[in-house]
Amino acid sequence: MKKKSVVTEAQEIQLAIKLINLGARLQLLESETSLSRERLLKLYKELKGVSPPKGMLPFSTDWFITWQPNIHSSLFISIHRYLRDHAHISGIEAIMKAYQLYLEQAEPDANGEPVLSLTRAWTLARFFEGKMLATTGCSKCGGQFVVHRLDLHDNYTCGLCHMPSRAGKTKKAKSDAMALSMAIA
């Protein structure tokens, strides 16, 4: 029978608490800690006051390539790489620190939520480790952006330099414009 260390268990609980507070899903918690599912459920309910969301984790690389998520994913992965290469932080610690720095820089969406959730950021890092995604430089601004690794990237233009025609035309943008025009009139 394997002995459990009280210190190790306390560290695992602390890690789980940090992850839950950053918005981690249960599957992420199970993958990154050695705590039992029941223990993680109790911890989640105690911290959030509700049961964790159900459903599958994101599994497609395509979400990270679409216009707005690509910009946020590119920002996150750049921060993550910098921390890994220069601060010598790795694993879940690098993902958590990069995500905290991402949250400081990124504007939330219309619902007040970050575009890139911690679970998606964790998935993104795993896609990079699995060499499913990579970054390439924009031919106009020179920034590094997330792309499918096996796609052709000659003369790549990012979503900031070549915005889609419908970018920014959400219901909130329309209501903000309407409110602004009402205030001016």
mmCIF file of C-alpha atoms in Angstrom:
data_model
loop_
_atom_site.group_PDB
_atom_site.id
_atom_site.type_symbol
_atom_site.label_atom_id
_atom_site.label_comp_id
_atom_site.label_asym_id
_atom_site.label_seq_id
_atom_site.Cartn_x
_atom_site.Cartn_y
_atom_site.Cartn_z
ATOM 1 C CA MET A 1 0.000 0.000 0.000
ATOM 2 C CA LYS A 2 1.349 3.387 -1.026
ATOM 3 C CA LYS A 3 1.704 6.017 1.721
ATOM 4 C CA LYS A 4 0.123 9.390 1.068
ATOM 5 C CA SER A 5 2.053 12.474 2.039
ATOM 6 C CA VAL A 6 0.034 15.130 3.859
ATOM 7 C CA VAL A 7 2.235 17.869 2.368
ATOM 8 C CA THR A 8 1.799 16.546 -1.177
ATOM 9 C CA GLU A 9 -1.951 16.326 -0.699
ATOM 10 C CA ALA A 10 -2.059 19.892 0.643
ATOM 11 C CA GLN A 11 -0.113 21.078 -2.411
ATOM 12 C CA GLU A 12 -2.535 19.255 -4.698
ATOM 13 C CA ILE A 13 -5.494 20.901 -2.941
ATOM 14 C CA GLN A 14 -3.843 24.336 -3.264
ATOM 15 C CA LEU A 15 -3.266 23.731 -6.980
ATOM 16 C CA ALA A 16 -6.888 22.625 -7.417
ATOM 17 C CA ILE A 17 -8.125 25.746 -5.593
ATOM 18 C CA LYS A 18 -6.042 28.019 -7.851
ATOM 19 C CA LEU A 19 -7.292 26.216 -10.950
ATOM 20 C CA ILE A 20 -10.939 26.355 -9.846
ATOM 21 C CA ASN A 21 -10.630 30.081 -9.101
ATOM 22 C CA LEU A 22 -9.253 30.601 -12.618
ATOM 23 C CA GLY A 23 -12.255 28.736 -14.056
ATOM 24 C CA ALA A 24 -10.927 25.218 -14.633
ATOM 25 C CA ARG A 25 -13.339 22.485 -15.614
ATOM 26 C CA LEU A 26 -13.454 19.197 -13.705
ATOM 27 C CA GLN A 27 -11.670 17.252 -16.469
ATOM 28 C CA LEU A 28 -8.727 19.668 -16.311
ATOM 29 C CA LEU A 29 -8.571 19.273 -12.529
ATOM 30 C CA GLU A 30 -8.594 15.485 -12.820
ATOM 31 C CA SER A 31 -5.809 15.609 -15.377
ATOM 32 C CA GLU A 32 -3.528 17.978 -13.455
ATOM 33 C CA THR A 33 -4.010 16.738 -9.891
ATOM 34 C CA SER A 34 -4.038 13.329 -8.242
ATOM 35 C CA LEU A 35 -7.094 14.126 -6.124
ATOM 36 C CA SER A 36 -10.131 11.870 -6.484
ATOM 37 C CA ARG A 37 -13.113 12.990 -8.529
ATOM 38 C CA GLU A 38 -15.294 13.054 -5.408
ATOM 39 C CA ARG A 39 -12.783 15.262 -3.602
ATOM 40 C CA LEU A 40 -12.572 17.633 -6.566
ATOM 41 C CA LEU A 41 -16.383 17.814 -6.778
ATOM 42 C CA LYS A 42 -16.624 18.731 -3.086
ATOM 43 C CA LEU A 43 -13.875 21.311 -3.455
ATOM 44 C CA TYR A 44 -15.504 22.833 -6.549
ATOM 45 C CA LYS A 45 -18.918 23.039 -4.854
ATOM 46 C CA GLU A 46 -17.375 24.570 -1.735
ATOM 47 C CA LEU A 47 -15.530 27.253 -3.706
ATOM 48 C CA LYS A 48 -18.117 28.065 -6.374
ATOM 49 C CA GLY A 49 -21.339 27.165 -4.579
ATOM 50 C CA VAL A 50 -22.548 25.158 -7.603
ATOM 51 C CA SER A 51 -21.727 21.887 -9.308
ATOM 52 C CA PRO A 52 -19.081 22.048 -12.045
ATOM 53 C CA PRO A 53 -20.313 22.386 -15.621
ATOM 54 C CA LYS A 54 -20.865 19.135 -17.459
ATOM 55 C CA GLY A 55 -19.981 18.248 -21.011
ATOM 56 C CA MET A 56 -16.986 17.474 -23.133
ATOM 57 C CA LEU A 57 -13.858 19.577 -23.266
ATOM 58 C CA PRO A 58 -13.032 21.400 -26.489
ATOM 59 C CA PHE A 59 -11.258 19.008 -28.822
ATOM 60 C CA SER A 60 -11.017 20.802 -32.173
ATOM 61 C CA THR A 61 -8.129 22.999 -33.270
ATOM 62 C CA ASP A 62 -10.489 24.972 -35.520
ATOM 63 C CA TRP A 63 -11.839 27.201 -32.716
ATOM 64 C CA PHE A 64 -8.363 28.665 -32.188
ATOM 65 C CA ILE A 65 -8.099 29.657 -35.861
ATOM 66 C CA THR A 66 -11.301 31.724 -36.130
ATOM 67 C CA TRP A 67 -10.931 35.509 -36.060
ATOM 68 C CA GLN A 68 -11.371 36.728 -32.461
ATOM 69 C CA PRO A 69 -10.310 33.509 -30.687
ATOM 70 C CA ASN A 70 -7.163 33.478 -32.849
ATOM 71 C CA ILE A 71 -6.088 36.886 -31.576
ATOM 72 C CA HIS A 72 -6.647 35.875 -27.944
ATOM 73 C CA SER A 73 -5.046 32.447 -28.442
ATOM 74 C CA SER A 74 -2.021 34.046 -30.091
ATOM 75 C CA LEU A 75 -1.625 36.454 -27.172
ATOM 76 C CA PHE A 76 -1.869 33.631 -24.640
ATOM 77 C CA ILE A 77 0.551 31.307 -26.439
ATOM 78 C CA SER A 78 3.095 34.124 -26.820
ATOM 79 C CA ILE A 79 2.975 34.792 -23.078
ATOM 80 C CA HIS A 80 3.156 31.045 -22.356
ATOM 81 C CA ARG A 81 6.210 30.608 -24.593
ATOM 82 C CA TYR A 82 7.951 33.603 -23.056
ATOM 83 C CA LEU A 83 7.446 32.261 -19.540
ATOM 84 C CA ARG A 84 8.564 28.784 -20.557
ATOM 85 C CA ASP A 85 11.674 30.007 -22.402
ATOM 86 C CA HIS A 86 12.776 32.906 -20.190
ATOM 87 C CA ALA A 87 11.307 32.323 -16.730
ATOM 88 C CA HIS A 88 11.869 28.547 -16.934
ATOM 89 C CA ILE A 89 8.344 27.770 -15.747
ATOM 90 C CA SER A 90 6.702 24.682 -17.196
ATOM 91 C CA GLY A 91 3.617 22.526 -16.998
ATOM 92 C CA ILE A 92 0.448 23.697 -15.337
ATOM 93 C CA GLU A 93 2.321 26.454 -13.478
ATOM 94 C CA ALA A 94 3.283 28.053 -16.815
ATOM 95 C CA ILE A 95 -0.286 27.772 -18.068
ATOM 96 C CA MET A 96 -1.722 29.334 -14.891
ATOM 97 C CA LYS A 97 0.786 32.212 -14.850
ATOM 98 C CA ALA A 98 0.378 32.860 -18.592
ATOM 99 C CA TYR A 99 -3.403 32.810 -18.191
ATOM 100 C CA GLN A 100 -3.270 35.309 -15.327
ATOM 101 C CA LEU A 101 -1.106 37.616 -17.466
ATOM 102 C CA TYR A 102 -3.466 37.105 -20.418
ATOM 103 C CA LEU A 103 -6.448 38.130 -18.232
ATOM 104 C CA GLU A 104 -4.633 41.348 -17.286
ATOM 105 C CA GLN A 105 -4.241 42.281 -20.966
ATOM 106 C CA ALA A 106 -7.380 40.982 -22.683
ATOM 107 C CA GLU A 107 -10.753 42.682 -22.787
ATOM 108 C CA PRO A 108 -13.685 40.467 -21.754
ATOM 109 C CA ASP A 109 -16.440 39.688 -24.261
ATOM 110 C CA ALA A 110 -19.937 41.219 -24.248
ATOM 111 C CA ASN A 111 -20.936 38.941 -21.331
ATOM 112 C CA GLY A 112 -17.976 40.030 -19.215
ATOM 113 C CA GLU A 113 -16.218 36.682 -19.738
ATOM 114 C CA PRO A 114 -12.725 36.271 -21.172
ATOM 115 C CA VAL A 115 -12.727 35.071 -24.796
ATOM 116 C CA LEU A 116 -10.181 32.391 -23.900
ATOM 117 C CA SER A 117 -11.132 30.292 -20.875
ATOM 118 C CA LEU A 118 -8.516 28.527 -18.763
ATOM 119 C CA THR A 119 -9.710 25.181 -20.131
ATOM 120 C CA ARG A 120 -9.249 26.396 -23.718
ATOM 121 C CA ALA A 121 -5.826 27.839 -22.836
ATOM 122 C CA TRP A 122 -4.811 24.476 -21.348
ATOM 123 C CA THR A 123 -6.127 22.697 -24.452
ATOM 124 C CA LEU A 124 -4.246 25.141 -26.683
ATOM 125 C CA ALA A 125 -0.970 24.394 -24.884
ATOM 126 C CA ARG A 126 -1.624 20.665 -25.329
ATOM 127 C CA PHE A 127 -2.294 21.161 -29.056
ATOM 128 C CA PHE A 128 1.077 22.910 -29.326
ATOM 129 C CA GLU A 129 2.798 20.094 -27.420
ATOM 130 C CA GLY A 130 1.159 17.608 -29.800
ATOM 131 C CA LYS A 131 2.366 19.672 -32.775
ATOM 132 C CA MET A 132 -1.171 20.127 -34.092
ATOM 133 C CA LEU A 133 -0.886 23.919 -33.999
ATOM 134 C CA ALA A 134 2.016 26.297 -34.534
ATOM 135 C CA THR A 135 2.575 30.028 -34.927
ATOM 136 C CA THR A 136 3.537 31.941 -38.022
ATOM 137 C CA GLY A 137 4.409 35.561 -38.635
ATOM 138 C CA CYS A 138 1.960 37.977 -40.236
ATOM 139 C CA SER A 139 3.361 39.329 -43.512
ATOM 140 C CA LYS A 140 2.057 42.824 -42.662
ATOM 141 C CA CYS A 141 2.602 43.409 -38.920
ATOM 142 C CA GLY A 142 5.141 40.678 -38.134
ATOM 143 C CA GLY A 143 3.189 39.386 -35.133
ATOM 144 C CA GLN A 144 3.080 35.655 -34.381
ATOM 145 C CA PHE A 145 -0.349 34.048 -34.754
ATOM 146 C CA VAL A 146 -1.765 30.571 -34.143
ATOM 147 C CA VAL A 147 -2.219 28.483 -37.302
ATOM 148 C CA HIS A 148 -2.770 24.850 -38.233
ATOM 149 C CA ARG A 149 0.699 23.365 -38.381
ATOM 150 C CA LEU A 150 0.317 21.638 -41.748
ATOM 151 C CA ASP A 151 -1.427 24.490 -43.606
ATOM 152 C CA LEU A 152 0.461 26.677 -46.085
ATOM 153 C CA HIS A 153 1.506 29.970 -44.491
ATOM 154 C CA ASP A 154 3.178 31.937 -47.315
ATOM 155 C CA ASN A 155 2.096 35.600 -47.115
ATOM 156 C CA TYR A 156 -0.073 34.907 -44.044
ATOM 157 C CA THR A 157 -2.107 37.943 -42.959
ATOM 158 C CA CYS A 158 -3.496 38.008 -39.428
ATOM 159 C CA GLY A 159 -7.048 38.856 -38.391
ATOM 160 C CA LEU A 160 -5.959 42.262 -37.105
ATOM 161 C CA CYS A 161 -4.400 43.364 -40.406
ATOM 162 C CA HIS A 162 -7.211 41.860 -42.488
ATOM 163 C CA MET A 163 -10.378 41.945 -40.392
ATOM 164 C CA PRO A 164 -13.371 39.939 -41.570
ATOM 165 C CA SER A 165 -16.203 42.085 -42.934
ATOM 166 C CA ARG A 166 -18.494 41.218 -40.008
ATOM 167 C CA ALA A 167 -15.913 41.779 -37.250
ATOM 168 C CA GLY A 168 -17.300 43.852 -34.378
ATOM 169 C CA LYS A 169 -20.873 43.706 -35.659
ATOM 170 C CA THR A 170 -22.339 41.982 -32.626
ATOM 171 C CA LYS A 171 -25.588 42.824 -30.887
ATOM 172 C CA LYS A 172 -23.660 44.639 -28.157
ATOM 173 C CA ALA A 173 -21.765 46.745 -30.713
ATOM 174 C CA LYS A 174 -25.074 47.660 -32.370
ATOM 175 C CA SER A 175 -26.697 48.545 -29.035
ATOM 176 C CA ASP A 176 -23.641 50.591 -28.004
ATOM 177 C CA ALA A 177 -23.772 52.478 -31.311
ATOM 178 C CA MET A 178 -27.524 53.054 -30.858
ATOM 179 C CA ALA A 179 -26.984 54.331 -27.302
ATOM 180 C CA LEU A 180 -24.199 56.636 -28.513
ATOM 181 C CA SER A 181 -26.363 58.041 -31.315
ATOM 182 C CA MET A 182 -29.249 58.583 -28.841
ATOM 183 C CA ALA A 183 -26.906 60.396 -26.450
ATOM 184 C CA ILE A 184 -25.615 62.665 -29.210
ATOM 185 C CA ALA A 185 -29.119 63.533 -30.427
#
